[in-house]
């Protein structure tokens, strides 16, 4: 019975994750897109960024991608203006309409290396997408991993909520006691299938609590 519940939980989580799948239809590797970079000291620089592969290929980790580096041009017509940045050099960058942030996440194997992770939805608990190519370079098969991060805390993969959801989620939103109690008590509408709604409720609450006072 536990195994069946676990499999059902995984299926439900995978189904909800597809809602936030990103659109890559107009994206081209090698093309220059307008964007910006934000250095670790807070300096923001507008410019152009060269499109790379959307993610990493475990079979060939030597290949670079949007997740491992930024190829930045201050002048798109001048190749000498090219600068390559690593995830430890920047806190954020934007290429076309896609925003990446540098966090301690590299696909789940270890949390130590920094990677640029695609921001899917901002907030106190932000949602990110990490990409791995399970196919070849010629015939890629992209798999998305959805990751949550509360502030600068350790990133959490959505799959980790499949077992023990009420305990894990109530701990994540513990500073909002009313919400945490609803999750912990498994009230209607506060279960695993409402994970996005719970996070949105928390983010709205947090923003209100931390808005500038008039």
PDB file of C-alpha atoms in Angstrom:
ATOM      1  CA  UNK A   1       0.000   0.000   0.000  1.00  0.00           C
ATOM      2  CA  UNK A   2       2.819   2.427   0.860  1.00  0.00           C
ATOM      3  CA  UNK A   3       4.479   1.698  -2.479  1.00  0.00           C
ATOM      4  CA  UNK A   4       1.234   2.413  -4.340  1.00  0.00           C
ATOM      5  CA  UNK A   5       0.773   5.697  -2.463  1.00  0.00           C
ATOM      6  CA  UNK A   6       4.344   6.663  -3.272  1.00  0.00           C
ATOM      7  CA  UNK A   7       3.869   5.966  -6.993  1.00  0.00           C
ATOM      8  CA  UNK A   8       0.597   7.904  -7.045  1.00  0.00           C
ATOM      9  CA  UNK A   9       2.310  10.815  -5.313  1.00  0.00           C
ATOM     10  CA  UNK A  10       5.105  10.878  -7.883  1.00  0.00           C
ATOM     11  CA  UNK A  11       2.597  10.771 -10.769  1.00  0.00           C
ATOM     12  CA  UNK A  12       0.636  13.666  -9.275  1.00  0.00           C
ATOM     13  CA  UNK A  13       3.749  15.748  -8.763  1.00  0.00           C
ATOM     14  CA  UNK A  14       4.939  15.103 -12.307  1.00  0.00           C
ATOM     15  CA  UNK A  15       1.527  16.095 -13.648  1.00  0.00           C
ATOM     16  CA  UNK A  16       1.520  19.387 -11.776  1.00  0.00           C
ATOM     17  CA  UNK A  17       5.116  20.147 -12.793  1.00  0.00           C
ATOM     18  CA  UNK A  18       4.179  20.112 -16.491  1.00  0.00           C
ATOM     19  CA  UNK A  19       1.994  23.164 -15.855  1.00  0.00           C
ATOM     20  CA  UNK A  20       5.134  25.218 -15.361  1.00  0.00           C
ATOM     21  CA  UNK A  21       7.111  23.815 -18.284  1.00  0.00           C
ATOM     22  CA  UNK A  22       8.940  26.581 -20.123  1.00  0.00           C
ATOM     23  CA  UNK A  23       8.485  27.566 -23.766  1.00  0.00           C
ATOM     24  CA  UNK A  24      11.698  27.096 -25.767  1.00  0.00           C
ATOM     25  CA  UNK A  25      10.101  27.189 -29.222  1.00  0.00           C
ATOM     26  CA  UNK A  26      11.702  30.471 -30.339  1.00  0.00           C
ATOM     27  CA  UNK A  27      15.059  29.959 -28.674  1.00  0.00           C
ATOM     28  CA  UNK A  28      18.170  29.476 -30.808  1.00  0.00           C
ATOM     29  CA  UNK A  29      21.631  28.372 -29.654  1.00  0.00           C
ATOM     30  CA  UNK A  30      24.312  30.791 -30.856  1.00  0.00           C
ATOM     31  CA  UNK A  31      21.945  33.733 -31.286  1.00  0.00           C
ATOM     32  CA  UNK A  32      22.534  36.974 -29.367  1.00  0.00           C
ATOM     33  CA  UNK A  33      19.657  38.139 -27.178  1.00  0.00           C
ATOM     34  CA  UNK A  34      19.242  41.417 -25.277  1.00  0.00           C
ATOM     35  CA  UNK A  35      19.542  41.020 -21.530  1.00  0.00           C
ATOM     36  CA  UNK A  36      21.540  41.944 -18.468  1.00  0.00           C
ATOM     37  CA  UNK A  37      23.882  40.591 -15.836  1.00  0.00           C
ATOM     38  CA  UNK A  38      24.012  41.381 -12.121  1.00  0.00           C
ATOM     39  CA  UNK A  39      27.412  40.971 -10.501  1.00  0.00           C
ATOM     40  CA  UNK A  40      27.889  39.774  -6.937  1.00  0.00           C
ATOM     41  CA  UNK A  41      28.446  43.376  -5.798  1.00  0.00           C
ATOM     42  CA  UNK A  42      25.020  44.339  -7.156  1.00  0.00           C
ATOM     43  CA  UNK A  43      26.228  46.050 -10.331  1.00  0.00           C
ATOM     44  CA  UNK A  44      23.744  45.618 -13.176  1.00  0.00           C
ATOM     45  CA  UNK A  45      24.998  45.804 -16.762  1.00  0.00           C
ATOM     46  CA  UNK A  46      22.769  45.815 -19.844  1.00  0.00           C
ATOM     47  CA  UNK A  47      24.040  44.062 -22.955  1.00  0.00           C
ATOM     48  CA  UNK A  48      23.632  40.980 -25.115  1.00  0.00           C
ATOM     49  CA  UNK A  49      23.938  37.315 -24.176  1.00  0.00           C
ATOM     50  CA  UNK A  50      24.685  34.400 -26.462  1.00  0.00           C
ATOM     51  CA  UNK A  51      22.156  31.596 -26.338  1.00  0.00           C
ATOM     52  CA  UNK A  52      23.566  28.222 -25.304  1.00  0.00           C
ATOM     53  CA  UNK A  53      22.132  24.797 -24.640  1.00  0.00           C
ATOM     54  CA  UNK A  54      19.341  25.053 -22.074  1.00  0.00           C
ATOM     55  CA  UNK A  55      20.968  22.570 -19.712  1.00  0.00           C
ATOM     56  CA  UNK A  56      23.643  20.028 -19.012  1.00  0.00           C
ATOM     57  CA  UNK A  57      24.335  16.671 -20.640  1.00  0.00           C
ATOM     58  CA  UNK A  58      25.481  14.193 -17.955  1.00  0.00           C
ATOM     59  CA  UNK A  59      27.145  12.053 -20.625  1.00  0.00           C
ATOM     60  CA  UNK A  60      29.397  14.993 -21.537  1.00  0.00           C
ATOM     61  CA  UNK A  61      29.753  17.457 -18.666  1.00  0.00           C
ATOM     62  CA  UNK A  62      32.477  19.328 -20.562  1.00  0.00           C
ATOM     63  CA  UNK A  63      29.802  20.908 -22.741  1.00  0.00           C
ATOM     64  CA  UNK A  64      28.765  24.354 -21.526  1.00  0.00           C
ATOM     65  CA  UNK A  65      25.198  25.610 -21.187  1.00  0.00           C
ATOM     66  CA  UNK A  66      23.040  28.436 -19.873  1.00  0.00           C
ATOM     67  CA  UNK A  67      23.363  26.738 -16.492  1.00  0.00           C
ATOM     68  CA  UNK A  68      27.162  26.773 -16.354  1.00  0.00           C
ATOM     69  CA  UNK A  69      28.245  30.067 -17.929  1.00  0.00           C
ATOM     70  CA  UNK A  70      27.151  33.374 -19.453  1.00  0.00           C
ATOM     71  CA  UNK A  71      28.649  34.630 -22.717  1.00  0.00           C
ATOM     72  CA  UNK A  72      28.112  38.382 -22.449  1.00  0.00           C
ATOM     73  CA  UNK A  73      28.676  41.137 -25.028  1.00  0.00           C
ATOM     74  CA  UNK A  74      28.494  44.814 -24.130  1.00  0.00           C
ATOM     75  CA  UNK A  75      28.522  45.516 -27.889  1.00  0.00           C
ATOM     76  CA  UNK A  76      26.939  42.815 -30.104  1.00  0.00           C
ATOM     77  CA  UNK A  77      28.950  44.036 -33.112  1.00  0.00           C
ATOM     78  CA  UNK A  78      32.287  43.877 -31.324  1.00  0.00           C
ATOM     79  CA  UNK A  79      33.639  40.400 -30.531  1.00  0.00           C
ATOM     80  CA  UNK A  80      36.299  41.983 -28.308  1.00  0.00           C
ATOM     81  CA  UNK A  81      33.560  43.061 -25.896  1.00  0.00           C
ATOM     82  CA  UNK A  82      32.861  39.386 -25.103  1.00  0.00           C
ATOM     83  CA  UNK A  83      33.214  38.336 -21.450  1.00  0.00           C
ATOM     84  CA  UNK A  84      32.438  34.880 -20.046  1.00  0.00           C
ATOM     85  CA  UNK A  85      31.013  34.717 -16.528  1.00  0.00           C
ATOM     86  CA  UNK A  86      30.686  31.750 -14.185  1.00  0.00           C
ATOM     87  CA  UNK A  87      27.877  31.205 -11.637  1.00  0.00           C
ATOM     88  CA  UNK A  88      30.193  32.433  -8.867  1.00  0.00           C
ATOM     89  CA  UNK A  89      30.666  35.744 -10.717  1.00  0.00           C
ATOM     90  CA  UNK A  90      26.998  36.730 -10.938  1.00  0.00           C
ATOM     91  CA  UNK A  91      23.834  36.586  -8.851  1.00  0.00           C
ATOM     92  CA  UNK A  92      21.453  36.863 -11.798  1.00  0.00           C
ATOM     93  CA  UNK A  93      21.224  37.325 -15.539  1.00  0.00           C
ATOM     94  CA  UNK A  94      18.515  37.679 -18.134  1.00  0.00           C
ATOM     95  CA  UNK A  95      18.579  36.397 -21.701  1.00  0.00           C
ATOM     96  CA  UNK A  96      15.560  37.382 -23.821  1.00  0.00           C
ATOM     97  CA  UNK A  97      12.628  36.828 -21.420  1.00  0.00           C
ATOM     98  CA  UNK A  98      14.348  34.175 -19.315  1.00  0.00           C
ATOM     99  CA  UNK A  99      15.830  35.052 -15.925  1.00  0.00           C
ATOM    100  CA  UNK A 100      18.494  32.888 -14.314  1.00  0.00           C
ATOM    101  CA  UNK A 101      19.833  33.044 -10.772  1.00  0.00           C
ATOM    102  CA  UNK A 102      22.946  31.523  -9.302  1.00  0.00           C
ATOM    103  CA  UNK A 103      22.143  29.023  -6.538  1.00  0.00           C
ATOM    104  CA  UNK A 104      23.746  26.022  -4.848  1.00  0.00           C
ATOM    105  CA  UNK A 105      22.142  23.350  -6.987  1.00  0.00           C
ATOM    106  CA  UNK A 106      23.570  21.089  -9.669  1.00  0.00           C
ATOM    107  CA  UNK A 107      20.917  18.503 -10.392  1.00  0.00           C
ATOM    108  CA  UNK A 108      20.602  16.835  -7.022  1.00  0.00           C
ATOM    109  CA  UNK A 109      23.923  15.000  -6.825  1.00  0.00           C
ATOM    110  CA  UNK A 110      25.449  17.625  -4.550  1.00  0.00           C
ATOM    111  CA  UNK A 111      24.437  21.083  -3.374  1.00  0.00           C
ATOM    112  CA  UNK A 112      27.934  22.585  -3.368  1.00  0.00           C
ATOM    113  CA  UNK A 113      28.501  23.695  -6.992  1.00  0.00           C
ATOM    114  CA  UNK A 114      26.745  26.857  -8.097  1.00  0.00           C
ATOM    115  CA  UNK A 115      24.636  26.756 -11.238  1.00  0.00           C
ATOM    116  CA  UNK A 116      22.526  29.281 -13.078  1.00  0.00           C
ATOM    117  CA  UNK A 117      18.953  28.010 -12.656  1.00  0.00           C
ATOM    118  CA  UNK A 118      15.989  29.244 -14.692  1.00  0.00           C
ATOM    119  CA  UNK A 119      13.504  31.206 -12.576  1.00  0.00           C
ATOM    120  CA  UNK A 120       9.959  29.923 -13.168  1.00  0.00           C
ATOM    121  CA  UNK A 121       8.184  32.035 -10.547  1.00  0.00           C
ATOM    122  CA  UNK A 122       9.580  34.554  -8.092  1.00  0.00           C
ATOM    123  CA  UNK A 123       8.716  34.988  -4.427  1.00  0.00           C
ATOM    124  CA  UNK A 124      10.048  34.288  -0.957  1.00  0.00           C
ATOM    125  CA  UNK A 125       9.757  30.648  -1.969  1.00  0.00           C
ATOM    126  CA  UNK A 126      10.922  30.823  -5.581  1.00  0.00           C
ATOM    127  CA  UNK A 127      10.425  28.133  -8.204  1.00  0.00           C
ATOM    128  CA  UNK A 128      13.204  27.163 -10.603  1.00  0.00           C
ATOM    129  CA  UNK A 129      13.717  24.764 -13.489  1.00  0.00           C
ATOM    130  CA  UNK A 130      16.892  22.727 -13.911  1.00  0.00           C
ATOM    131  CA  UNK A 131      17.525  20.892 -17.195  1.00  0.00           C
ATOM    132  CA  UNK A 132      19.313  17.648 -17.997  1.00  0.00           C
ATOM    133  CA  UNK A 133      19.707  16.116 -21.441  1.00  0.00           C
ATOM    134  CA  UNK A 134      19.096  12.382 -21.289  1.00  0.00           C
ATOM    135  CA  UNK A 135      19.562  12.047 -25.032  1.00  0.00           C
ATOM    136  CA  UNK A 136      22.468  12.949 -27.294  1.00  0.00           C
ATOM    137  CA  UNK A 137      23.749  16.284 -28.545  1.00  0.00           C
ATOM    138  CA  UNK A 138      22.169  15.627 -31.940  1.00  0.00           C
ATOM    139  CA  UNK A 139      18.926  14.258 -30.532  1.00  0.00           C
ATOM    140  CA  UNK A 140      18.428  15.837 -27.110  1.00  0.00           C
ATOM    141  CA  UNK A 141      15.823  14.572 -24.658  1.00  0.00           C
ATOM    142  CA  UNK A 142      15.343  17.333 -22.109  1.00  0.00           C
ATOM    143  CA  UNK A 143      14.108  16.526 -18.620  1.00  0.00           C
ATOM    144  CA  UNK A 144      12.986  19.242 -16.230  1.00  0.00           C
ATOM    145  CA  UNK A 145      13.558  19.205 -12.493  1.00  0.00           C
ATOM    146  CA  UNK A 146      11.489  21.683 -10.545  1.00  0.00           C
ATOM    147  CA  UNK A 147      13.244  23.137  -7.534  1.00  0.00           C
ATOM    148  CA  UNK A 148      12.017  25.379  -4.720  1.00  0.00           C
ATOM    149  CA  UNK A 149      14.223  27.701  -2.709  1.00  0.00           C
ATOM    150  CA  UNK A 150      13.124  29.751   0.288  1.00  0.00           C
ATOM    151  CA  UNK A 151      15.372  32.808   0.479  1.00  0.00           C
ATOM    152  CA  UNK A 152      18.937  31.553   0.542  1.00  0.00           C
ATOM    153  CA  UNK A 153      18.089  28.230   2.163  1.00  0.00           C
ATOM    154  CA  UNK A 154      18.989  24.858   0.682  1.00  0.00           C
ATOM    155  CA  UNK A 155      17.071  24.179  -2.582  1.00  0.00           C
ATOM    156  CA  UNK A 156      14.414  21.457  -2.444  1.00  0.00           C
ATOM    157  CA  UNK A 157      13.342  19.293  -5.376  1.00  0.00           C
ATOM    158  CA  UNK A 158       9.586  18.970  -5.805  1.00  0.00           C
ATOM    159  CA  UNK A 159       9.914  15.163  -5.821  1.00  0.00           C
ATOM    160  CA  UNK A 160      11.102  15.263  -2.208  1.00  0.00           C
ATOM    161  CA  UNK A 161       7.568  16.217  -1.123  1.00  0.00           C
ATOM    162  CA  UNK A 162       6.094  12.961  -2.425  1.00  0.00           C
ATOM    163  CA  UNK A 163       6.422  11.338   0.990  1.00  0.00           C
ATOM    164  CA  UNK A 164       5.683  13.198   4.224  1.00  0.00           C
ATOM    165  CA  UNK A 165       4.206  16.217   2.460  1.00  0.00           C
ATOM    166  CA  UNK A 166       2.328  17.707   5.420  1.00  0.00           C
ATOM    167  CA  UNK A 167       5.383  17.540   7.676  1.00  0.00           C
ATOM    168  CA  UNK A 168       7.841  18.898   5.117  1.00  0.00           C
ATOM    169  CA  UNK A 169       5.621  21.657   3.735  1.00  0.00           C
ATOM    170  CA  UNK A 170       4.443  22.840   7.155  1.00  0.00           C
ATOM    171  CA  UNK A 171       8.115  23.139   8.167  1.00  0.00           C
ATOM    172  CA  UNK A 172       8.873  25.139   5.019  1.00  0.00           C
ATOM    173  CA  UNK A 173       6.125  27.688   5.771  1.00  0.00           C
ATOM    174  CA  UNK A 174       6.503  27.509   9.552  1.00  0.00           C
ATOM    175  CA  UNK A 175       6.885  31.282  10.002  1.00  0.00           C
ATOM    176  CA  UNK A 176       3.270  31.600   8.825  1.00  0.00           C
ATOM    177  CA  UNK A 177       1.771  29.618  11.703  1.00  0.00           C
ATOM    178  CA  UNK A 178      -1.813  29.757  10.473  1.00  0.00           C
ATOM    179  CA  UNK A 179      -0.854  28.342   7.086  1.00  0.00           C
ATOM    180  CA  UNK A 180       1.555  25.819   8.587  1.00  0.00           C
ATOM    181  CA  UNK A 181      -1.176  24.504  10.886  1.00  0.00           C
ATOM    182  CA  UNK A 182      -3.578  24.043   7.967  1.00  0.00           C
ATOM    183  CA  UNK A 183      -0.962  22.003   6.113  1.00  0.00           C
ATOM    184  CA  UNK A 184       0.079  20.007   9.179  1.00  0.00           C
ATOM    185  CA  UNK A 185      -3.545  19.203  10.007  1.00  0.00           C
ATOM    186  CA  UNK A 186      -4.164  18.139   6.394  1.00  0.00           C
ATOM    187  CA  UNK A 187      -7.106  20.486   5.960  1.00  0.00           C
ATOM    188  CA  UNK A 188      -9.027  20.336   2.702  1.00  0.00           C
ATOM    189  CA  UNK A 189      -7.206  22.269  -0.032  1.00  0.00           C
ATOM    190  CA  UNK A 190      -3.860  22.085   1.763  1.00  0.00           C
ATOM    191  CA  UNK A 191      -2.619  18.718   0.570  1.00  0.00           C
ATOM    192  CA  UNK A 192       0.079  17.764  -1.901  1.00  0.00           C
ATOM    193  CA  UNK A 193      -2.033  18.488  -4.981  1.00  0.00           C
ATOM    194  CA  UNK A 194      -2.322  22.099  -3.793  1.00  0.00           C
ATOM    195  CA  UNK A 195       1.420  22.602  -3.436  1.00  0.00           C
ATOM    196  CA  UNK A 196       1.520  25.579  -5.823  1.00  0.00           C
ATOM    197  CA  UNK A 197      -1.466  27.253  -4.192  1.00  0.00           C
ATOM    198  CA  UNK A 198       0.112  26.802  -0.746  1.00  0.00           C
ATOM    199  CA  UNK A 199       3.357  28.379  -1.905  1.00  0.00           C
ATOM    200  CA  UNK A 200       1.474  31.240  -3.546  1.00  0.00           C
ATOM    201  CA  UNK A 201      -0.492  31.843  -0.333  1.00  0.00           C
ATOM    202  CA  UNK A 202       2.729  31.863   1.643  1.00  0.00           C
ATOM    203  CA  UNK A 203       4.463  34.237  -0.801  1.00  0.00           C
ATOM    204  CA  UNK A 204       1.511  36.636  -0.712  1.00  0.00           C
ATOM    205  CA  UNK A 205       1.540  36.588   3.083  1.00  0.00           C
ATOM    206  CA  UNK A 206       5.291  37.116   3.235  1.00  0.00           C
ATOM    207  CA  UNK A 207       5.181  40.030   0.789  1.00  0.00           C
ATOM    208  CA  UNK A 208       2.449  41.720   2.852  1.00  0.00           C
ATOM    209  CA  UNK A 209       4.420  41.214   6.064  1.00  0.00           C
ATOM    210  CA  UNK A 210       7.538  42.734   4.550  1.00  0.00           C
ATOM    211  CA  UNK A 211       6.076  45.566   2.488  1.00  0.00           C
ATOM    212  CA  UNK A 212       7.319  49.101   3.302  1.00  0.00           C
ATOM    213  CA  UNK A 213       5.223  50.791   5.973  1.00  0.00           C
ATOM    214  CA  UNK A 214       3.588  54.077   4.989  1.00  0.00           C
TER     215      UNK A 214
END
